[in-house]
């Protein structure tokens, strides 16, 4: 069974939370909007044509029997169906809780460069973005990273959650850190020593054979100045 | 077994997504921060003292065996453990997906009155909030409500999801609509006829005996000008 993944074609965005998990787990998928002639047009057309269980937005994973949207919900499915995480109900729930925390942080990352509305370009709300970025760098990054570091160090193991092997929470944290370092290189460099466990998780995830191969492939798209994680130098400071 | 709910004491906020589900399901709980002398101080102290499975924020539901945070994750637990929703895995997943959609919309609701940062008061970002509110009213409310109305009308039943009885998705939609009508009375009045199924769900939920009793009790706090759903007349227009 090859899954169908639907996500905006040019940037990693929220789609890479799903791609990292699929790639790390060796799960076959087609990247449907990237295969389409007009990927940006194909997504709204596909969502609008759904006849059951309508999805609000991408990422969307279609298994042949189910259409599953919302990043934490897709990753929960991969944990339950493919064993990419804890096996007990309480552990699965805690992993899902932390994926929801990551989703909240990603929503805030996007709001940094679009504080007024997603309907306007960055350049139309740049002054406000500069104010929003300062608060995000100084208050929100440490608040979230303190929490995730505390999770990572709670049990003495190599991974975010208890257990001998990686989970989708590790792939999500690795990718999240990658995005934050791209968007806020000065700030994240200044903070890196405060979060040794998180950065060790990132290195372990990036050293997984499947993940290393993914990151060297053309499937892994670079960050830029569109999508979720964007580097605008005026939004960064140590 | 009486659960412990932790949430900011004075306003319904995100806590009422959990309270409505607990109340509708007749599930006993204590509202711990409301019982405390200093509820606003008790929450960070409680979170900081957690020795395992640290939670980033409230709402937090403690069952005696587990501490569960993140609104969609708590509601997923109530569906799985108390049968407050679909019984099949795919139906449970779809309910969780839609709760994540609601959580995203609530995040955007909060960002309307705090577009720059949660670290400043509304009055310090009021001009930006007026711009953000216009886009939210004109673009985002219809986009989300179109989606939810489509879900509600997909199968011809009385409730958001297929099935004979209410689920936590119905209690969440009812409360969400209540909050939106409070925050944007003119706009929601102008749109109400576009969303008859959603408003019918709200009326059915509010007519449930346990919910009607809750709404008449002192446990159900009014909205105001703090918390998530706030009425500032300058942010509303038809």
mmCIF file of C-alpha atoms in Angstrom, chain A residues 47-57 60 66-70 72-73 76-77 80-81 88-94 96-98 100-104 107-108 111 115-120 124-125 128-129 131-133 135-136 139-140 143-144 146-147 150-151 154 162, chain B residues 47-57 60 66-70 72-73 76-77 80-81 88-94 96-98 100-104 107-108 111 115-120 124-125 128-129 131-133 135-136 139-140 143-144 146-147 150-151 154 162:
data_model
loop_
_atom_site.group_PDB
_atom_site.id
_atom_site.type_symbol
_atom_site.label_atom_id
_atom_site.label_comp_id
_atom_site.label_asym_id
_atom_site.label_seq_id
_atom_site.Cartn_x
_atom_site.Cartn_y
_atom_site.Cartn_z
ATOM 1 C CA UNK A 47 -10.129 19.194 -0.909
ATOM 2 C CA UNK A 48 -13.228 20.611 -2.542
ATOM 3 C CA UNK A 49 -13.940 17.318 -4.322
ATOM 4 C CA UNK A 50 -13.876 15.240 -1.128
ATOM 5 C CA UNK A 51 -17.232 13.496 -0.818
ATOM 6 C CA UNK A 52 -16.884 12.346 2.784
ATOM 7 C CA UNK A 53 -14.961 13.446 5.855
ATOM 8 C CA UNK A 54 -13.998 16.798 4.430
ATOM 9 C CA UNK A 55 -10.571 18.101 5.436
ATOM 10 C CA UNK A 56 -10.043 21.776 6.242
ATOM 11 C CA UNK A 57 -6.446 21.924 5.041
ATOM 12 C CA UNK A 60 -3.623 15.277 4.221
ATOM 13 C CA UNK A 66 -9.228 6.863 5.082
ATOM 14 C CA UNK A 67 -8.388 10.509 4.476
ATOM 15 C CA UNK A 68 -6.544 11.853 7.523
ATOM 16 C CA UNK A 69 -5.715 15.519 8.099
ATOM 17 C CA UNK A 70 -4.152 17.622 10.876
ATOM 18 C CA UNK A 72 -0.864 15.565 15.116
ATOM 19 C CA UNK A 73 -3.726 13.351 13.934
ATOM 20 C CA UNK A 76 -1.044 9.588 15.799
ATOM 21 C CA UNK A 77 -2.267 7.306 12.993
ATOM 22 C CA UNK A 80 -0.988 3.405 16.019
ATOM 23 C CA UNK A 81 -0.813 1.669 12.637
ATOM 24 C CA UNK A 88 0.715 1.753 25.542
ATOM 25 C CA UNK A 89 -2.345 4.019 25.512
ATOM 26 C CA UNK A 90 -0.946 6.512 28.026
ATOM 27 C CA UNK A 91 2.348 6.808 26.136
ATOM 28 C CA UNK A 92 0.542 7.256 22.823
ATOM 29 C CA UNK A 93 -1.578 9.993 24.408
ATOM 30 C CA UNK A 94 1.440 11.809 25.798
ATOM 31 C CA UNK A 96 -0.027 13.149 20.840
ATOM 32 C CA UNK A 97 -0.148 15.871 23.499
ATOM 33 C CA UNK A 98 3.399 16.945 22.640
ATOM 34 C CA UNK A 100 -0.201 19.324 19.706
ATOM 35 C CA UNK A 101 2.307 21.520 21.586
ATOM 36 C CA UNK A 102 4.569 21.490 18.512
ATOM 37 C CA UNK A 103 1.614 22.347 16.256
ATOM 38 C CA UNK A 104 0.816 25.311 18.509
ATOM 39 C CA UNK A 107 1.174 28.230 14.392
ATOM 40 C CA UNK A 108 2.992 30.922 16.389
ATOM 41 C CA UNK A 111 2.095 34.298 12.989
ATOM 42 C CA UNK A 115 0.839 38.888 12.595
ATOM 43 C CA UNK A 116 -2.135 40.742 11.121
ATOM 44 C CA UNK A 117 -3.497 38.295 8.572
ATOM 45 C CA UNK A 118 -2.484 35.484 6.239
ATOM 46 C CA UNK A 119 -4.376 37.381 3.518
ATOM 47 C CA UNK A 120 -1.643 40.029 3.171
ATOM 48 C CA UNK A 124 2.486 44.617 4.090
ATOM 49 C CA UNK A 125 2.855 43.756 7.785
ATOM 50 C CA UNK A 128 4.257 44.486 13.016
ATOM 51 C CA UNK A 129 6.264 41.325 12.266
ATOM 52 C CA UNK A 131 7.573 43.604 16.938
ATOM 53 C CA UNK A 132 6.038 40.122 16.980
ATOM 54 C CA UNK A 133 9.407 38.474 16.280
ATOM 55 C CA UNK A 135 8.487 38.736 21.646
ATOM 56 C CA UNK A 136 8.621 35.333 19.993
ATOM 57 C CA UNK A 139 9.600 34.842 25.416
ATOM 58 C CA UNK A 140 8.115 32.058 23.345
ATOM 59 C CA UNK A 143 9.160 28.836 26.996
ATOM 60 C CA UNK A 144 8.537 26.069 24.452
ATOM 61 C CA UNK A 146 12.359 24.697 28.220
ATOM 62 C CA UNK A 147 9.306 22.450 28.122
ATOM 63 C CA UNK A 150 12.379 18.962 30.260
ATOM 64 C CA UNK A 151 10.523 16.200 28.415
ATOM 65 C CA UNK A 154 12.894 13.346 32.171
ATOM 66 C CA UNK A 162 10.720 6.574 27.119
ATOM 67 C CA UNK B 47 2.694 22.563 36.227
ATOM 68 C CA UNK B 48 6.175 23.276 37.530
ATOM 69 C CA UNK B 49 5.858 20.604 40.214
ATOM 70 C CA UNK B 50 4.931 17.831 37.757
ATOM 71 C CA UNK B 51 7.514 15.074 38.145
ATOM 72 C CA UNK B 52 6.635 13.135 35.002
ATOM 73 C CA UNK B 53 5.025 13.869 31.668
ATOM 74 C CA UNK B 54 5.286 17.609 32.015
ATOM 75 C CA UNK B 55 2.429 19.626 30.502
ATOM 76 C CA UNK B 56 3.085 22.874 28.651
ATOM 77 C CA UNK B 57 -0.180 24.538 29.569
ATOM 78 C CA UNK B 60 -4.993 19.731 32.131
ATOM 79 C CA UNK B 66 -2.531 10.062 33.985
ATOM 80 C CA UNK B 67 -2.086 13.795 33.484
ATOM 81 C CA UNK B 68 -3.527 14.746 30.102
ATOM 82 C CA UNK B 69 -3.137 18.146 28.448
ATOM 83 C CA UNK B 70 -4.054 19.755 25.110
ATOM 84 C CA UNK B 72 -8.041 17.779 21.486
ATOM 85 C CA UNK B 73 -6.016 15.182 23.387
ATOM 86 C CA UNK B 76 -9.891 12.144 22.548
ATOM 87 C CA UNK B 77 -9.345 10.508 25.945
ATOM 88 C CA UNK B 80 -11.983 6.542 24.113
ATOM 89 C CA UNK B 81 -12.542 6.006 27.848
ATOM 90 C CA UNK B 88 -14.611 2.892 15.385
ATOM 91 C CA UNK B 89 -10.977 3.922 14.922
ATOM 92 C CA UNK B 90 -11.600 5.911 11.732
ATOM 93 C CA UNK B 91 -14.506 7.800 13.285
ATOM 94 C CA UNK B 92 -12.494 8.560 16.417
ATOM 95 C CA UNK B 93 -9.672 9.856 14.226
ATOM 96 C CA UNK B 94 -11.993 12.091 12.230
ATOM 97 C CA UNK B 96 -9.917 14.238 16.670
ATOM 98 C CA UNK B 97 -9.048 15.889 13.353
ATOM 99 C CA UNK B 98 -11.991 18.262 13.686
ATOM 100 C CA UNK B 100 -7.669 20.070 15.987
ATOM 101 C CA UNK B 101 -9.411 22.333 13.446
ATOM 102 C CA UNK B 102 -11.390 23.930 16.280
ATOM 103 C CA UNK B 103 -8.206 24.371 18.337
ATOM 104 C CA UNK B 104 -6.590 26.128 15.370
ATOM 105 C CA UNK B 107 -5.749 30.043 18.450
ATOM 106 C CA UNK B 108 -6.681 32.503 15.683
ATOM 107 C CA UNK B 111 -4.543 36.202 18.012
ATOM 108 C CA UNK B 115 -1.820 40.033 17.142
ATOM 109 C CA UNK B 116 1.678 41.148 18.184
ATOM 110 C CA UNK B 117 2.257 39.212 21.377
ATOM 111 C CA UNK B 118 0.505 37.688 24.361
ATOM 112 C CA UNK B 119 3.061 39.546 26.522
ATOM 113 C CA UNK B 120 1.371 42.921 25.953
ATOM 114 C CA UNK B 124 -1.053 48.171 23.554
ATOM 115 C CA UNK B 125 -1.862 46.445 20.243
ATOM 116 C CA UNK B 128 -3.211 46.065 14.952
ATOM 117 C CA UNK B 129 -6.088 44.112 16.482
ATOM 118 C CA UNK B 131 -6.823 45.259 11.287
ATOM 119 C CA UNK B 132 -6.521 41.607 12.329
ATOM 120 C CA UNK B 133 -10.205 41.436 13.298
ATOM 121 C CA UNK B 135 -9.525 39.828 8.129
ATOM 122 C CA UNK B 136 -10.692 37.287 10.692
ATOM 123 C CA UNK B 139 -12.039 35.607 5.601
ATOM 124 C CA UNK B 140 -11.454 33.212 8.432
ATOM 125 C CA UNK B 143 -13.679 29.604 5.810
ATOM 126 C CA UNK B 144 -13.895 27.652 9.069
ATOM 127 C CA UNK B 146 -18.120 26.612 5.675
ATOM 128 C CA UNK B 147 -15.995 23.603 6.555
ATOM 129 C CA UNK B 150 -20.142 20.876 5.351
ATOM 130 C CA UNK B 151 -19.221 18.294 8.012
ATOM 131 C CA UNK B 154 -22.551 15.432 5.105
ATOM 132 C CA UNK B 162 -22.513 10.082 11.988
#
